[in-house]
Amino acid sequence: MIGLMGVKNDGKTLVTPNGTDLFPVPFGIAWCIQRIQHWIAKKTWRYK
């Protein structure tokens, strides 16, 4: 499985898949990252 970078709960800090904080990003970019992750999750998880 490919690890994706994520955004912390503060909505602006970019983190690696293992939880290491990288750097803060603008809110708009963080929002886009989360939308992409949610889209991928919908496509990969199967709900019954």
C-alpha positions as a printed Julia matrix, in Angstrom:
48×3 Matrix{Float64}:
   0.0    0.0    0.0
   1.25   3.47  -0.82
   1.61   5.84   2.12
   0.21   9.3    1.62
   1.12  12.49   3.38
  -1.63  13.81   5.56
  -2.7   16.89   7.46
  -2.83  17.05  11.25
  -6.01  17.9   13.12
  -4.92  21.54  13.32
  -5.7   21.68   9.59
  -2.39  23.12   8.47
   0.59  20.91   9.39
   1.68  18.39   6.75
   2.76  15.02   8.17
   4.38  11.89   6.74
   2.66   8.48   6.9
   4.72   7.57  10.0
   3.56  10.7   11.85
   6.57  13.0   11.46
   5.62  16.68  11.19
   7.01  18.28   8.03
   5.88  21.89   7.73
   2.77  24.06   7.83
   0.88  24.55   4.59
  -1.75  27.14   3.63
  -5.32  26.18   4.52
  -6.39  25.85   0.87
  -3.65  23.34   0.09
  -4.38  21.37   3.26
  -8.06  21.24   2.29
  -7.15  19.9   -1.18
  -4.92  17.21   0.32
  -7.71  16.05   2.61
 -10.25  16.0   -0.25
  -7.88  13.82  -2.32
  -7.35  11.45   0.61
 -11.09  11.12   1.2
 -11.64  10.43  -2.5
  -8.98   7.69  -2.45
 -10.5    6.18   0.69
 -13.93   6.03  -0.97
 -12.44   4.23  -3.96
 -10.4    1.72  -1.96
 -12.65   0.85   1.0
 -15.68  -1.27   0.28
 -18.76  -0.55   2.29
 -21.44  -3.21   2.59
